[in-house]
XYZ file of C-alpha atoms in Angstrom:
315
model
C 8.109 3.644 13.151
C 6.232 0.815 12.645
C 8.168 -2.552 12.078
C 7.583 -5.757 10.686
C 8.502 -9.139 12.202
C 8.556 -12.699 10.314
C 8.551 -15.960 12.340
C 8.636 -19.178 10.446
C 6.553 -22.359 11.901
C 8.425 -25.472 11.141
C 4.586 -27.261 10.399
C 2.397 -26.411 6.740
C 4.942 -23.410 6.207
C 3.015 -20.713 8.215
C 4.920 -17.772 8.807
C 3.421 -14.911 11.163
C 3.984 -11.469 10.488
C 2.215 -7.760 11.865
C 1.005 -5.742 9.089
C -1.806 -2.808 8.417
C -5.161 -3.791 7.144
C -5.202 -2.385 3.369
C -2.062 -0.666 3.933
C -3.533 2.081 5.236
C -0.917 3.685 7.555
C -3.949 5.198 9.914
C -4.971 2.237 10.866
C -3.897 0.360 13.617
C -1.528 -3.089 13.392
C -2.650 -6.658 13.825
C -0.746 -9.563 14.017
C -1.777 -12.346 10.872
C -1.070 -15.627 10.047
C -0.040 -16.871 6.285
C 0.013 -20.250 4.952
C 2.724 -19.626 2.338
C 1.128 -22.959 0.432
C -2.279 -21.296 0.224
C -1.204 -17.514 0.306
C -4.291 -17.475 2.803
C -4.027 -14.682 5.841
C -6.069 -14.845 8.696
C -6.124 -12.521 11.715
C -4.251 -13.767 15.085
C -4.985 -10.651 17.709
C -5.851 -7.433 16.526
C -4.445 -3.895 17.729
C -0.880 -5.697 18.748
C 2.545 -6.068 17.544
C 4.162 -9.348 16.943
C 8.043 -9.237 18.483
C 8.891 -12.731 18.435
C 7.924 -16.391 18.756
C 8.675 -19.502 20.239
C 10.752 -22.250 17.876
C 8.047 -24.460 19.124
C 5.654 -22.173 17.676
C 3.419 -22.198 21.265
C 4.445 -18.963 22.056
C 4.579 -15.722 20.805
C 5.941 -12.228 22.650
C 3.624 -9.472 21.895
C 2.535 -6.255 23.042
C -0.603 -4.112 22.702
C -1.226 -0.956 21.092
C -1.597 1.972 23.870
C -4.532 4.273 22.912
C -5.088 2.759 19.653
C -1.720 4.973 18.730
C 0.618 2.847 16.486
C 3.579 5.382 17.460
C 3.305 4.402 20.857
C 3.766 0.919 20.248
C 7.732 0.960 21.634
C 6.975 1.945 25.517
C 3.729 -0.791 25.511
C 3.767 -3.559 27.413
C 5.554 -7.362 26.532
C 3.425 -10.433 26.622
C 4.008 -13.655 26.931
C 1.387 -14.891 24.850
C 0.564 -18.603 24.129
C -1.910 -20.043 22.147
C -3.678 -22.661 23.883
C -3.664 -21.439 27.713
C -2.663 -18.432 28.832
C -1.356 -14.616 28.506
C 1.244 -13.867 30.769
C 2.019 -9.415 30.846
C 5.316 -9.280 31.812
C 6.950 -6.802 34.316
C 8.457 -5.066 31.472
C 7.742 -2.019 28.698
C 9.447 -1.787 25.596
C 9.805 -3.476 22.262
C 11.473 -5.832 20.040
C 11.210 -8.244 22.576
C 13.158 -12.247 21.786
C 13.521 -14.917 23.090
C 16.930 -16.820 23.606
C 19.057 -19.938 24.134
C 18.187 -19.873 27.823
C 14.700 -20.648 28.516
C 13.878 -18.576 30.699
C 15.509 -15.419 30.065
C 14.297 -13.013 27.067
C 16.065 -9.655 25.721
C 13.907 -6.308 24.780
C 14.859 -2.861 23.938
C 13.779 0.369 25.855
C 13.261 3.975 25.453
C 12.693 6.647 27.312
C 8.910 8.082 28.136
C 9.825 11.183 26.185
C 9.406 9.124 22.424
C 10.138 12.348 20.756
C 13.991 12.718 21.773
C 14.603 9.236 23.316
C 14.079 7.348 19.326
C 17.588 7.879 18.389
C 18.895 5.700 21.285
C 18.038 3.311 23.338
C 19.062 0.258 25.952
C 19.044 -3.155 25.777
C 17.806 -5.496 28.884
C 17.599 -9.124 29.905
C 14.348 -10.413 31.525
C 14.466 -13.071 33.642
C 10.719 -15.099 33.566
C 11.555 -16.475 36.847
C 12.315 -13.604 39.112
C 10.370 -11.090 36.740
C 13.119 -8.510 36.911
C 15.042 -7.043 34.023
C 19.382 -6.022 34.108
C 20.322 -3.550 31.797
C 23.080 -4.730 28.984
C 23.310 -1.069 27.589
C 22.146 2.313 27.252
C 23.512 3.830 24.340
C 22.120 1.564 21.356
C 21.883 3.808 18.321
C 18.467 3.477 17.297
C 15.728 0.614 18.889
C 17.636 -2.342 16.538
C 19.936 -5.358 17.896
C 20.793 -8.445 16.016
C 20.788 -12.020 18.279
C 22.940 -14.348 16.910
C 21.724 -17.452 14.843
C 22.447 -19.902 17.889
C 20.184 -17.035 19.946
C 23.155 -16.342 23.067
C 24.708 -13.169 21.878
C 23.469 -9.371 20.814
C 25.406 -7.181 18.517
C 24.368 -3.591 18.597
C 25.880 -0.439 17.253
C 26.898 1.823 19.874
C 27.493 5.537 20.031
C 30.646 6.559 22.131
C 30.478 8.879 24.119
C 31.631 12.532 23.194
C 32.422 11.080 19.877
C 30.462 11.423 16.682
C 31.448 7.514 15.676
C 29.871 4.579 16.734
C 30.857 0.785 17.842
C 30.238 -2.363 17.643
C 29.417 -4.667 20.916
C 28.806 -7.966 21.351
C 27.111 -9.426 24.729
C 27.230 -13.060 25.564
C 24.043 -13.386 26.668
C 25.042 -16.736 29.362
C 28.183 -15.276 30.913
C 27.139 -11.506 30.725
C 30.515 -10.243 29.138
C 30.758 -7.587 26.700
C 33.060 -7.150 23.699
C 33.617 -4.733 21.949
C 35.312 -4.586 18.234
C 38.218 -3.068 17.331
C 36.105 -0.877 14.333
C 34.718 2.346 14.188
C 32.141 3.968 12.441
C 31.235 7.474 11.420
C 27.469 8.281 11.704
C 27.057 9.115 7.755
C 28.424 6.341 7.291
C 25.323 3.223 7.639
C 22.025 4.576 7.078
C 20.201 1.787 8.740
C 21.218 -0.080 12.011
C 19.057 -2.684 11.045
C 20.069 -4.005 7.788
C 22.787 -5.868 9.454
C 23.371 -9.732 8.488
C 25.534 -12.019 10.741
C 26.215 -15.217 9.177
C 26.938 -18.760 10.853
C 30.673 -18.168 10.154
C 30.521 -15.106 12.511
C 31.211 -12.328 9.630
C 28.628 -9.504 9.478
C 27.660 -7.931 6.439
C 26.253 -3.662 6.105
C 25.588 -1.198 3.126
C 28.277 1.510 4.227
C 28.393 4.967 2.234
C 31.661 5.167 -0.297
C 33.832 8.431 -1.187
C 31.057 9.422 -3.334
C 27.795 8.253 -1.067
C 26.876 5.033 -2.762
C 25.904 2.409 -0.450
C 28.237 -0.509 -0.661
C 27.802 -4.425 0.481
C 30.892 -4.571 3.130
C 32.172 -7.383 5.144
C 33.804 -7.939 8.620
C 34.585 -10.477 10.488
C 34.155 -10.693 14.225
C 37.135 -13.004 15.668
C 39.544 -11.206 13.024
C 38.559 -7.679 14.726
C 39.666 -5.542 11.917
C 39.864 -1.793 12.251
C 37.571 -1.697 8.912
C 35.354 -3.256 6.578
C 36.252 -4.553 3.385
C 34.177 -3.801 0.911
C 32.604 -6.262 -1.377
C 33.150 -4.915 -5.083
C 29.970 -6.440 -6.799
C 28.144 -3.302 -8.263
C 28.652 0.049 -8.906
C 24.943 0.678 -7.785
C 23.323 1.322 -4.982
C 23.043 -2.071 -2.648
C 20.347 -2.167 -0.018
C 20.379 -4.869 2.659
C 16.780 -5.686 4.092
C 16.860 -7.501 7.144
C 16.211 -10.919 8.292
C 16.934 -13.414 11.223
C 17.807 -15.991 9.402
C 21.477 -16.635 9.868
C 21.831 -19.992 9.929
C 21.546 -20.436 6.158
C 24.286 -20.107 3.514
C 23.144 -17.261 1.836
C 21.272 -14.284 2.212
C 19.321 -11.789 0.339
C 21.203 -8.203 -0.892
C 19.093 -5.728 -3.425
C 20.833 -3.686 -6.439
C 18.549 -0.975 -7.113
C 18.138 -0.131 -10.959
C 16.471 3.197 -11.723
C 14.589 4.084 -14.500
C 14.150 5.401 -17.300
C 11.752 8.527 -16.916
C 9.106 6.570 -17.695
C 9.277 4.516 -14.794
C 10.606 5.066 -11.338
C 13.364 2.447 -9.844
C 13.108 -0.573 -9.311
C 15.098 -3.015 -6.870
C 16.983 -6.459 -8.621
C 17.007 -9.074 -5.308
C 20.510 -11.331 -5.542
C 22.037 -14.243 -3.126
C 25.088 -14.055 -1.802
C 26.841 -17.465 -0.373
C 28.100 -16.909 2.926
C 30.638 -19.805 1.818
C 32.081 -18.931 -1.455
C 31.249 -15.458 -1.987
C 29.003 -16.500 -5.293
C 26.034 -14.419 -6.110
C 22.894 -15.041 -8.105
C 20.297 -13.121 -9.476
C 16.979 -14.250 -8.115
C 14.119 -11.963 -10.085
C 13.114 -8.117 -9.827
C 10.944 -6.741 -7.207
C 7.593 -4.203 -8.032
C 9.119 -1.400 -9.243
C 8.821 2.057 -7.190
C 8.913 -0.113 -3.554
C 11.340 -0.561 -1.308
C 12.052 -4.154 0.489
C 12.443 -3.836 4.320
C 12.277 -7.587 5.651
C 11.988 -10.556 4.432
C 12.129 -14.574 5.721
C 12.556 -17.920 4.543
C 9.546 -20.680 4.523
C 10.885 -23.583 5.932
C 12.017 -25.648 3.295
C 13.940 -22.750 1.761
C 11.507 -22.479 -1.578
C 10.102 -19.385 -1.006
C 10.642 -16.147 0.113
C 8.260 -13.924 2.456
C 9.186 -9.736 1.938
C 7.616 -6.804 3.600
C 7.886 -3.814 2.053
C 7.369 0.211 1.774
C 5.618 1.643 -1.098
C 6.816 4.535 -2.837
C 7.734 8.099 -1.602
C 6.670 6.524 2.380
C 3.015 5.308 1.423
């Protein structure tokens, strides 16, 4: 369950990132920092997870490891981290912790304290820095993933409805606490990964949604239209997998056709742009073949591309 996060720094393209030492899954997380010029990586904090930081790079939100145990990493506590003064431990537990358009409030999901049946779902809450309490948005999120919106005042989540097996899709406006909820619903087959969600500046969201014959498919929505379904975008016959970002103020975004091979080598995963604004796409180059891309981020003058990814058969 352990996740990766990307934050650009608008100064000597440094991005910051959490990753295992070696890649050796029984070790514990630290947070690094790569100059994307240099490809150099040096160590931040150690034993910690990296949720978000600051657009004025001063700040980070973090949270330690509990016990050294990378599992329990999503009922540890938030800090407000900066690098210069001081470390500030919230009055809060949980995990993928952001900041927002409003100073002084910050969003972070929660799950239960029994890990073992809570994953599956979990809430969303608001955190206010100046009266240190939190107000729950939701309670239902299907798995520990949101999406904040590129100008950073709304969540979308997927929620499951009650008594139903189907899910929804709410948005919260962060600064006037209202809740929408879209027209659209969902069958839980249907997405395999909460996450791999991309909302463009246009307010459309793109998923990979299973077809008649359980290919995953690049689909489209958008949110002011409120459709009852997602088209689907008819660019491959393959497989498409979406790895995430927060980048959504650009006018593209990254989509993956996976190629497999030919017995004598395992599959491999073909990275193409789509434009948000014309619906073009371009093939950028292939990606190491038998890994899987989960994440990736843009440097800050849009040259180069930073991906996190899992290694074959969960390595």
């Amino acid at each position: 369950i352990l996740s990766f996060c990307f934050s650009q720094s608008n100064i000597n393209n440094i991005a910051y990132c959490t990753l295992l030492s070696d890649g050796d899954m029984d070790d514990s997380p630290s947070i690094y920092k790569i100059n994307l010029d240099s490809s150099s990586i040096d160590t931040i904090l150690s034993n910690s997870i990296l949720h978000d930081i600051a657009e004025d790079q001063a700040t980070m939100l973090i949270s330690p490891l509990i016990e050294s145990d990378p599992s329990l990493h999503v009922i540890s506590p938030i800090i407000l981290y900066n690098f210069d003064t001081f470390d500030d431990t919230l009055n809060a537990t949980g995990y993928n912790a952001r900041f927002t358009s409003d100073e002084n409030t910050i969003i972070y999901s929660k799950v239960g304290d029994d890990i073992g049946s809570q994953l599956d779902y979990s809430g969303i809450y608001k955190y206010s820095l100046i009266t240190q309490e939190s107000i729950a948005v939701a309670d239902s999120v299907v798995g520990l993933n949101y999406l904040l919106s590129k100008e950073k005042n709304r969540i979308l989540w997927l929620n499951k409805i009650p008594m139903v097996d189907s899910l929804e899709i709410l948005i919260h406006h962060i600064n006037t606490n209202q809740t929408d909820t879209l027209e659209i619903r969902l069958g839980l087959d249907q997405i395999s990964n909460t996450q791999s969600i991309y909302w463009d500046r246009n307010d459309n969201i793109y998923t990979t949604l299973s077809d008649e014959n359980g290919i995953q498919r690049l689909n489209k929505l958008n949110i002011f239209q409120n459709p009852v379904q997602f088209t689907e975008l008819e660019i491959f016959d393959e497989y498409v997998l979406l790895p995430s970002t927060a980048d959504y103020d650009l006018d593209q975004f990254l989509f993956c056709r996976r190629i497999d091979g030919d017995g004598t080598q395992p599959y491999y995963f073909q990275f193409w742009t789509y434009n948000v604004e014309t619906g073009e796409t371009d093939s950028l180059f292939n990606f190491f073949s038998g890994t899987v891309p989960l994440i990736y981020s843009w440097s800050t003058d849009n040259s180069k591309i930073v991906i996190g990814n899992l290694w074959a058969w969960g390595a």
